[in-house]
Amino acid sequence: MKLVVINYGAGNTQSVKFAFQRLGITPVLSDSREEILSADKIIFPGVGHAKAAMEVLREKGLHVLIPQLKQPVLGICLGMQLMCKFSEEGNVDCLGIFNESVKLFEPKLKVPHIGWNKTDGNDDWYYFVHSYYVPQNEFTTLSCNYITQFSAAIQKENFSAVQFHPEKSGQAGEDFLKKFIEA
Amino acid sequence: MLAKRIIPCLDIKDGRTVKGVNFENLRDAGDPVELSKIYTDEGADELVFLDITATHEKRKTLVALVERIAATINIPFTVGGGISTVEDVYALLQSGADKISLNSAAVRNPKLISDIAEKFGSQCLVLAIDAKQTTNWKVYLNGGRLETELVLFEWAKEGEQRGAGEILFTSMNHDGTKNGFANEALQQLSETVNIPVIASGGAGTMEHFYNTFTYGKADAALAASIFHFKEIGINNLKNYLHQKGITVRL
């Protein structure tokens, strides 16, 4: 199986690569259209700022390519937020795979939401680090409560995405990535 | 509910763990990678690596070490010590560090905080503050050797405004005493800033952790020697906290 991690300078690209290596899979890190199109499965990572990230994706032409992908794609953290229509982080138009606007947490509790949290109805702990969130919507598959009820995971056709960092979520995270690979 | 975090801290010099460690099944007590793996398996929520290497030349070994750690453990980790430029940060994040911590360099050049936050995001930036209480809580630099005019709470607030994602506060009055964390100051700090606060300095018993999470309102607690010398097992500590009603990842 060929796994490609979209390499556009996102902060956690290495960590995602290492996480798959621990599972015995060596992903290809690439920003090339051909490499990405030839993949069986694709990871769209992300840590950093939405506006800066969208600028890089546009420069590389990836803003057109990613929404057209037909293979299973997993977005992580900022990758998930970029799959939405718009982000309040830099007030930037994003990829529009999900018709949602990414919002900044109201500072009713500490922001960023940093640390280990559970998703509703599950016992697994996942590691979250984010100040912006995807609201609950019809495509939400896992929700989490911090300040408000938000999407911890979303799925639509071949696109799935998570707000937490499976690559940094211990055994629960490894199991999650394994499921994506084996599905 | 968001869990309170337990964070072992490892001092690194020339790519090796400095403080003595007391573990069975450890082939090389000086290898930070091996020790990290053990802490991860015991249930640590994050790790902090503090590089105390003196020379710039030898600091290059740190980047290689960070890459080895990132390849091995599956929990987040922070790297700190001597970071003074955006380039330093870039190299460490690219090697797989999740966060970096700034201390003296941020006081000398506060703009560094905003530069890093804008380029890499607040989530990767921990502002480490060493402070000592005389009449007020004064901020110290260079590992506590140099007093400044800054006051802990004001400096933390400025750090937050400039884009720090977390505050790691070490009380020099409490560090090494094993008499408990600086809970009054921690509580005040937690009410001053709206970013997570990591308590450091003074851990001696499991109850100290309970107190800092409740009375001290800390979001996370960091300790070094009590974990290294196995005075407290991370697993036992988390079970204890859970029984006392604290939300922890088990």
Coordinates of C-alpha atoms in Angstrom, one line a residue:
Chain A
M1 CA 0.0 0.0 0.0
K2 CA 1.3 3.4 -0.9
L3 CA 0.7 6.1 1.7
V4 CA 1.4 9.7 0.9
V5 CA 1.7 12.4 3.5
I6 CA 1.1 15.8 1.8
N7 CA 4.2 17.8 2.5
Y8 CA 3.5 21.5 2.5
G9 CA 5.7 22.6 5.4
A10 CA 3.2 21.8 8.1
G11 CA 4.7 21.5 11.5
N12 CA 3.8 17.9 12.3
T13 CA 4.8 16.2 9.1
Q14 CA 7.8 14.5 10.7
S15 CA 5.7 13.3 13.6
V16 CA 3.1 11.8 11.3
K17 CA 5.8 10.0 9.3
F18 CA 7.4 8.6 12.5
A19 CA 4.0 7.5 13.8
F20 CA 3.4 5.4 10.6
Q21 CA 6.9 4.1 10.8
R22 CA 6.2 2.7 14.2
L23 CA 3.3 0.9 12.6
G24 CA 5.7 -0.6 10.1
I25 CA 4.6 1.6 7.1
T26 CA 7.0 4.1 5.5
P27 CA 5.0 6.9 4.0
V28 CA 6.1 9.1 1.1
L29 CA 6.3 12.8 2.0
S30 CA 5.5 14.7 -1.1
D31 CA 3.8 17.8 -2.6
S32 CA 3.9 16.5 -6.1
R33 CA 0.6 16.0 -7.9
E34 CA 1.7 12.7 -9.5
E35 CA 2.9 11.2 -6.2
I36 CA -0.3 12.3 -4.4
L37 CA -2.6 11.0 -7.2
S38 CA -0.7 7.6 -7.3
A39 CA -1.3 7.1 -3.5
D40 CA -3.7 4.5 -2.1
K41 CA -4.3 6.6 0.9
I42 CA -3.4 10.1 1.8
I43 CA -2.7 12.0 5.0
F44 CA -3.2 15.8 5.1
P45 CA -1.4 16.9 8.3
G46 CA -1.2 20.4 9.8
V47 CA 0.0 22.5 12.6
G48 CA 0.3 26.2 12.4
H49 CA -1.7 29.1 11.1
A50 CA -4.7 28.6 8.6
K51 CA -4.0 31.6 6.5
A52 CA -0.3 30.9 6.1
A53 CA -1.0 27.3 5.3
M54 CA -3.6 28.2 2.7
E55 CA -1.1 30.5 1.0
V56 CA 1.4 27.6 0.7
L57 CA -1.4 25.2 -0.6
R58 CA -2.3 27.8 -3.3
E59 CA 1.3 28.3 -4.3
K60 CA 1.7 24.6 -4.8
G61 CA -1.7 24.2 -6.6
L62 CA -2.8 21.8 -3.9
H63 CA -5.9 23.8 -3.1
V64 CA -7.4 22.5 -6.4
L65 CA -6.0 19.0 -6.2
I66 CA -7.0 18.0 -2.6
P67 CA -10.8 18.5 -3.0
Q68 CA -10.7 16.4 -6.2
L69 CA -9.0 13.4 -4.6
K70 CA -10.9 10.1 -4.8
Q71 CA -8.7 8.0 -2.4
P72 CA -9.3 7.9 1.4
V73 CA -7.9 11.1 2.8
L74 CA -7.3 11.7 6.5
G75 CA -6.9 15.3 7.6
I76 CA -5.3 16.0 11.0
C77 CA -5.8 19.1 13.2
L78 CA -5.1 22.1 10.9
G79 CA -5.6 19.7 8.0
M80 CA -9.1 19.1 9.2
Q81 CA -9.8 22.8 9.6
L82 CA -8.4 23.6 6.1
M83 CA -10.9 21.0 4.6
C84 CA -13.7 23.4 5.7
K85 CA -15.1 26.3 3.8
F86 CA -13.7 29.2 5.8
S87 CA -11.5 29.8 8.9
E88 CA -11.7 32.7 11.3
E89 CA -7.9 32.2 11.8
G90 CA -6.8 34.9 9.4
N91 CA -10.3 35.1 7.9
V92 CA -9.3 32.9 5.0
D93 CA -11.2 30.8 2.5
C94 CA -10.2 27.2 2.8
L95 CA -10.8 24.0 0.7
G96 CA -14.5 23.8 1.0
I97 CA -14.8 20.0 1.2
F98 CA -17.0 20.5 4.3
N99 CA -19.4 23.4 4.2
E100 CA -18.4 24.7 7.7
S101 CA -16.8 27.8 9.1
V102 CA -13.9 27.2 11.6
K103 CA -14.4 29.3 14.7
L104 CA -12.2 30.6 17.5
F105 CA -13.1 29.3 21.0
E106 CA -14.8 31.8 23.2
P107 CA -12.3 32.3 26.2
K108 CA -14.7 30.8 28.8
L109 CA -12.0 28.3 29.7
K110 CA -8.3 28.4 28.8
V111 CA -7.5 28.7 25.1
P112 CA -5.7 26.9 23.5
H113 CA -7.5 23.6 24.4
I114 CA -4.2 21.7 25.1
G115 CA -4.0 18.2 26.5
W116 CA -5.7 14.9 26.6
N117 CA -9.5 14.7 26.3
K118 CA -12.1 12.1 25.5
T119 CA -14.7 12.2 22.8
D120 CA -18.3 11.7 23.7
G121 CA -19.3 8.2 24.4
N122 CA -15.8 6.8 24.1
D123 CA -13.1 5.9 26.6
D124 CA -10.1 6.6 24.5
W125 CA -7.9 9.6 25.4
Y126 CA -6.6 11.7 22.5
Y127 CA -4.2 14.7 22.5
F128 CA -5.7 18.0 21.4
V129 CA -3.9 21.3 20.7
H130 CA -6.0 24.0 19.1
S131 CA -7.6 27.4 19.6
Y132 CA -10.1 27.1 16.6
Y133 CA -12.7 24.4 16.1
V134 CA -15.0 22.9 13.6
P135 CA -18.6 23.2 14.9
Q136 CA -20.8 20.1 15.2
N137 CA -22.5 19.4 11.8
E138 CA -24.2 16.6 9.9
F139 CA -20.8 15.0 9.1
T140 CA -19.6 14.9 12.7
T141 CA -18.6 11.3 13.6
L142 CA -17.0 12.1 17.0
S143 CA -17.7 15.1 19.1
C144 CA -15.9 16.5 22.1
N145 CA -16.8 19.0 24.7
Y146 CA -14.5 21.9 25.6
I147 CA -16.1 25.3 26.0
T148 CA -18.6 24.1 23.5
Q149 CA -19.6 20.9 21.7
F150 CA -17.3 20.7 18.7
S151 CA -16.3 18.1 16.0
A152 CA -13.4 15.8 17.0
A153 CA -13.9 13.9 13.8
I154 CA -15.8 14.4 10.6
Q155 CA -16.4 12.2 7.6
K156 CA -17.8 12.8 4.1
E157 CA -17.4 10.2 1.3
N158 CA -13.6 9.6 1.0
F159 CA -12.7 12.5 3.3
S160 CA -12.2 12.0 7.0
A161 CA -10.6 14.3 9.4
V162 CA -9.7 14.6 13.1
Q163 CA -9.1 17.6 15.4
F164 CA -6.8 15.6 17.7
H165 CA -3.3 14.4 17.0
P166 CA -3.4 10.6 16.5
E167 CA 0.3 10.7 15.9
K168 CA 0.8 12.0 19.5
S169 CA -2.1 10.2 21.2
G170 CA -0.2 7.2 22.6
Q171 CA -1.7 3.7 22.0
A172 CA -5.2 5.1 21.3
G173 CA -3.7 7.2 18.5
E174 CA -1.7 4.3 17.1
D175 CA -4.9 2.2 17.0
F176 CA -6.7 5.0 15.2
L177 CA -4.1 5.3 12.5
K178 CA -3.9 1.6 12.1
K179 CA -7.7 1.5 11.5
F180 CA -7.3 4.1 8.8
I181 CA -4.6 2.1 7.1
E182 CA -6.4 -1.2 7.4
A183 CA -9.9 0.0 6.5
Chain B
M1 CA -13.2 16.6 30.4
L2 CA -9.7 17.8 29.8
A3 CA -7.2 15.8 31.8
K4 CA -4.6 17.3 34.2
R5 CA -1.2 16.4 32.8
I6 CA 1.9 14.8 34.5
I7 CA 5.1 15.9 32.8
P8 CA 8.5 14.4 33.7
C9 CA 11.4 16.7 32.8
L10 CA 14.8 15.4 31.7
D11 CA 18.0 17.5 31.8
I12 CA 20.1 16.9 28.7
K13 CA 23.8 17.7 28.4
D14 CA 25.8 16.8 25.2
G15 CA 22.9 14.5 24.2
R16 CA 22.8 12.6 27.5
T17 CA 20.5 12.6 30.5
V18 CA 22.2 14.5 33.3
K19 CA 20.4 13.8 36.6
G20 CA 20.9 10.4 38.1
V21 CA 18.2 7.9 37.2
N22 CA 17.2 4.9 39.1
F23 CA 15.4 2.4 36.9
E24 CA 15.6 -1.3 36.5
N25 CA 15.6 -2.6 33.0
L26 CA 17.5 0.4 31.8
R27 CA 20.5 -0.6 29.8
D28 CA 21.9 2.9 29.6
A29 CA 20.8 5.3 32.3
G30 CA 22.2 8.2 30.3
D31 CA 20.3 7.6 27.1
P32 CA 17.4 10.1 26.9
V33 CA 15.6 8.1 24.3
E34 CA 15.5 5.0 26.4
L35 CA 14.3 6.9 29.5
S36 CA 11.6 8.7 27.4
K37 CA 10.3 5.3 26.3
I38 CA 10.0 4.1 29.9
Y39 CA 8.2 7.3 31.0
T40 CA 5.8 7.0 28.0
D41 CA 5.0 3.4 28.9
E42 CA 4.4 4.4 32.5
G43 CA 1.7 6.9 31.5
A44 CA 3.5 10.3 31.2
D45 CA 1.3 12.7 29.4
E46 CA 4.1 14.8 27.9
L47 CA 7.8 15.1 28.3
V48 CA 10.1 18.1 28.6
F49 CA 13.7 18.0 27.6
L50 CA 15.9 20.8 29.0
D51 CA 19.2 21.2 27.2
I52 CA 21.9 22.5 29.5
T53 CA 24.7 22.0 27.0
A54 CA 27.0 25.0 27.2
T55 CA 28.5 25.4 23.8
H56 CA 26.8 26.2 20.6
E57 CA 28.9 23.6 18.7
K58 CA 27.6 20.7 20.9
R59 CA 24.0 21.9 20.6
K60 CA 23.9 20.4 17.2
T61 CA 23.7 17.0 18.9
L62 CA 20.4 18.2 20.3
V63 CA 18.7 18.2 16.9
A64 CA 19.8 14.7 16.2
L65 CA 18.6 13.6 19.6
V66 CA 15.2 15.2 19.1
E67 CA 14.7 13.3 15.9
R68 CA 15.5 10.0 17.7
I69 CA 13.0 10.9 20.5
A70 CA 10.3 11.8 18.0
A71 CA 10.8 8.5 16.1
T72 CA 10.5 6.6 19.3
I73 CA 7.7 8.0 21.6
N74 CA 4.1 8.6 20.7
I75 CA 3.3 11.4 23.1
P76 CA 4.0 15.2 22.8
F77 CA 7.3 16.6 24.0
T78 CA 8.8 20.1 24.5
V79 CA 12.4 21.0 24.0
G80 CA 14.0 23.9 25.9
G81 CA 17.3 25.4 26.9
G82 CA 19.3 28.0 25.1
I83 CA 16.8 28.6 22.3
S84 CA 17.3 32.2 21.1
T85 CA 16.4 32.5 17.4
V86 CA 13.5 31.6 15.0
E87 CA 16.0 29.3 13.2
D88 CA 16.7 27.3 16.4
V89 CA 12.9 26.8 16.7
Y90 CA 12.5 25.8 13.1
A91 CA 15.3 23.2 13.3
L92 CA 13.8 21.6 16.4
L93 CA 10.2 21.6 15.1
Q94 CA 11.3 20.1 11.8
S95 CA 13.1 17.3 13.7
G96 CA 9.9 16.4 15.4
A97 CA 9.6 18.4 18.6
D98 CA 6.0 19.4 19.3
K99 CA 6.8 22.5 21.3
I100 CA 9.8 24.6 22.3
S101 CA 10.2 26.5 25.5
L102 CA 11.7 30.0 25.7
N103 CA 13.2 31.4 28.9
S104 CA 16.0 34.0 29.1
A105 CA 16.0 34.8 25.4
A106 CA 12.3 35.9 25.6
V107 CA 13.1 38.3 28.4
R108 CA 16.1 39.8 26.5
N109 CA 14.0 40.0 23.3
P110 CA 10.2 39.8 23.9
K111 CA 9.6 40.1 20.2
L112 CA 11.0 36.6 19.8
I113 CA 7.7 35.3 21.3
S114 CA 5.6 37.1 18.7
D115 CA 7.9 36.1 15.9
I116 CA 7.7 32.4 16.8
A117 CA 4.0 32.5 17.5
E118 CA 3.3 34.1 14.1
K119 CA 5.5 31.7 12.2
F120 CA 4.7 28.4 13.9
G121 CA 1.6 29.1 16.0
S122 CA 1.1 29.6 19.7
Q123 CA 0.5 25.9 20.2
C124 CA 4.2 25.2 19.9
L125 CA 5.4 27.9 22.3
V126 CA 5.9 27.4 26.0
L127 CA 7.1 30.5 27.9
A128 CA 9.2 29.2 30.8
I129 CA 9.6 31.5 33.7
D130 CA 11.9 31.1 36.7
A131 CA 10.8 33.3 39.6
K132 CA 11.7 33.9 43.2
Q133 CA 9.5 35.5 45.9
T134 CA 11.0 38.2 48.0
T135 CA 8.4 40.9 48.5
N136 CA 7.1 40.2 45.0
W137 CA 7.7 37.3 42.5
K138 CA 10.8 38.5 40.6
V139 CA 11.7 36.8 37.3
Y140 CA 15.3 35.4 37.1
L141 CA 17.4 34.5 34.1
N142 CA 20.3 32.2 33.2
G143 CA 19.0 29.3 35.3
G144 CA 18.2 31.6 38.3
R145 CA 21.6 33.4 38.5
L146 CA 20.4 36.8 37.2
E147 CA 17.7 38.8 38.8
T148 CA 15.5 41.1 36.6
E149 CA 13.0 43.8 37.3
L150 CA 10.2 41.8 35.8
V151 CA 7.4 40.5 38.0
L152 CA 6.1 37.0 37.3
F153 CA 2.4 37.9 36.7
E154 CA 3.1 40.9 34.5
W155 CA 5.6 39.0 32.4
A156 CA 3.3 36.0 32.0
K157 CA 0.5 38.3 30.9
E158 CA 2.8 40.0 28.3
G159 CA 4.0 36.6 27.1
E160 CA 0.3 35.5 26.6
Q161 CA -0.4 38.7 24.7
R162 CA 2.6 38.2 22.5
G163 CA 1.4 34.7 21.6
A164 CA 2.8 32.1 24.1
G165 CA 0.6 29.1 24.2
E166 CA 1.4 27.9 27.8
I167 CA 3.3 29.2 30.8
L168 CA 5.8 26.9 32.6
F169 CA 6.4 28.5 36.0
T170 CA 9.2 27.3 38.2
S171 CA 9.3 28.6 41.7
M172 CA 12.9 29.0 42.8
N173 CA 11.8 29.1 46.4
H174 CA 10.2 25.6 46.1
D175 CA 12.5 24.0 43.5
G176 CA 14.5 21.1 45.1
T177 CA 12.7 21.4 48.5
K178 CA 10.2 18.6 47.9
N179 CA 7.8 20.6 50.1
G180 CA 5.1 21.1 47.5
F181 CA 4.5 23.5 44.6
A182 CA 4.0 27.3 44.8
N183 CA 0.3 27.0 44.9
E184 CA -0.6 30.5 45.9
A185 CA 1.4 32.0 43.1
L186 CA 0.2 29.4 40.7
Q187 CA -3.4 30.2 41.5
Q188 CA -2.8 33.9 41.0
L189 CA -1.0 33.1 37.7
S190 CA -3.9 31.0 36.5
E191 CA -6.3 33.8 37.2
T192 CA -4.0 36.3 35.4
V193 CA -3.6 34.5 32.1
N194 CA -6.1 32.5 30.1
I195 CA -3.6 30.0 28.7
P196 CA -2.6 26.7 30.4
V197 CA -0.2 26.9 33.4
I198 CA 2.4 24.2 34.1
A199 CA 3.5 24.0 37.8
S200 CA 7.2 23.3 38.4
G201 CA 9.4 23.1 41.5
G202 CA 8.7 21.4 44.8
A203 CA 7.1 18.1 44.0
G204 CA 7.8 15.6 46.8
T205 CA 4.7 13.6 47.4
M206 CA 1.6 12.6 45.5
E207 CA -0.5 14.9 47.6
H208 CA 1.6 17.8 46.3
F209 CA 0.3 17.1 42.8
Y210 CA -3.3 16.9 44.1
N211 CA -2.8 20.3 45.8
T212 CA -1.4 22.0 42.8
F213 CA -4.2 20.8 40.6
T214 CA -6.9 21.9 43.1
Y215 CA -5.7 24.7 45.2
G216 CA -3.0 25.8 42.7
K217 CA -5.3 25.5 39.7
A218 CA -2.5 24.2 37.6
D219 CA -3.3 22.5 34.3
A220 CA -0.2 20.4 34.4
A221 CA 2.6 19.5 36.8
L222 CA 6.2 19.0 36.0
A223 CA 8.8 17.2 38.1
A224 CA 12.2 15.7 37.6
S225 CA 14.1 14.0 40.4
I226 CA 11.1 12.2 42.1
F227 CA 10.4 10.4 38.8
H228 CA 14.1 9.8 38.0
F229 CA 14.8 8.3 41.4
K230 CA 11.5 6.4 41.3
E231 CA 10.3 7.9 44.5
I232 CA 7.0 8.3 42.8
G233 CA 5.8 6.1 39.9
I234 CA 3.8 7.9 37.3
N235 CA 1.3 5.1 37.2
N236 CA 0.8 5.2 40.9
L237 CA 0.5 8.9 40.9
K238 CA -2.2 9.0 38.3
N239 CA -4.1 6.2 40.0
Y240 CA -3.9 8.2 43.2
L241 CA -5.1 11.4 41.5
H242 CA -8.0 9.5 39.9
Q243 CA -9.1 8.2 43.2
K244 CA -9.1 11.7 44.6
G245 CA -11.4 12.8 41.8
I246 CA -8.9 14.5 39.5
T247 CA -9.4 13.8 35.8
V248 CA -6.3 12.1 34.5
R249 CA -5.6 9.9 31.5
L250 CA -5.4 6.3 32.6

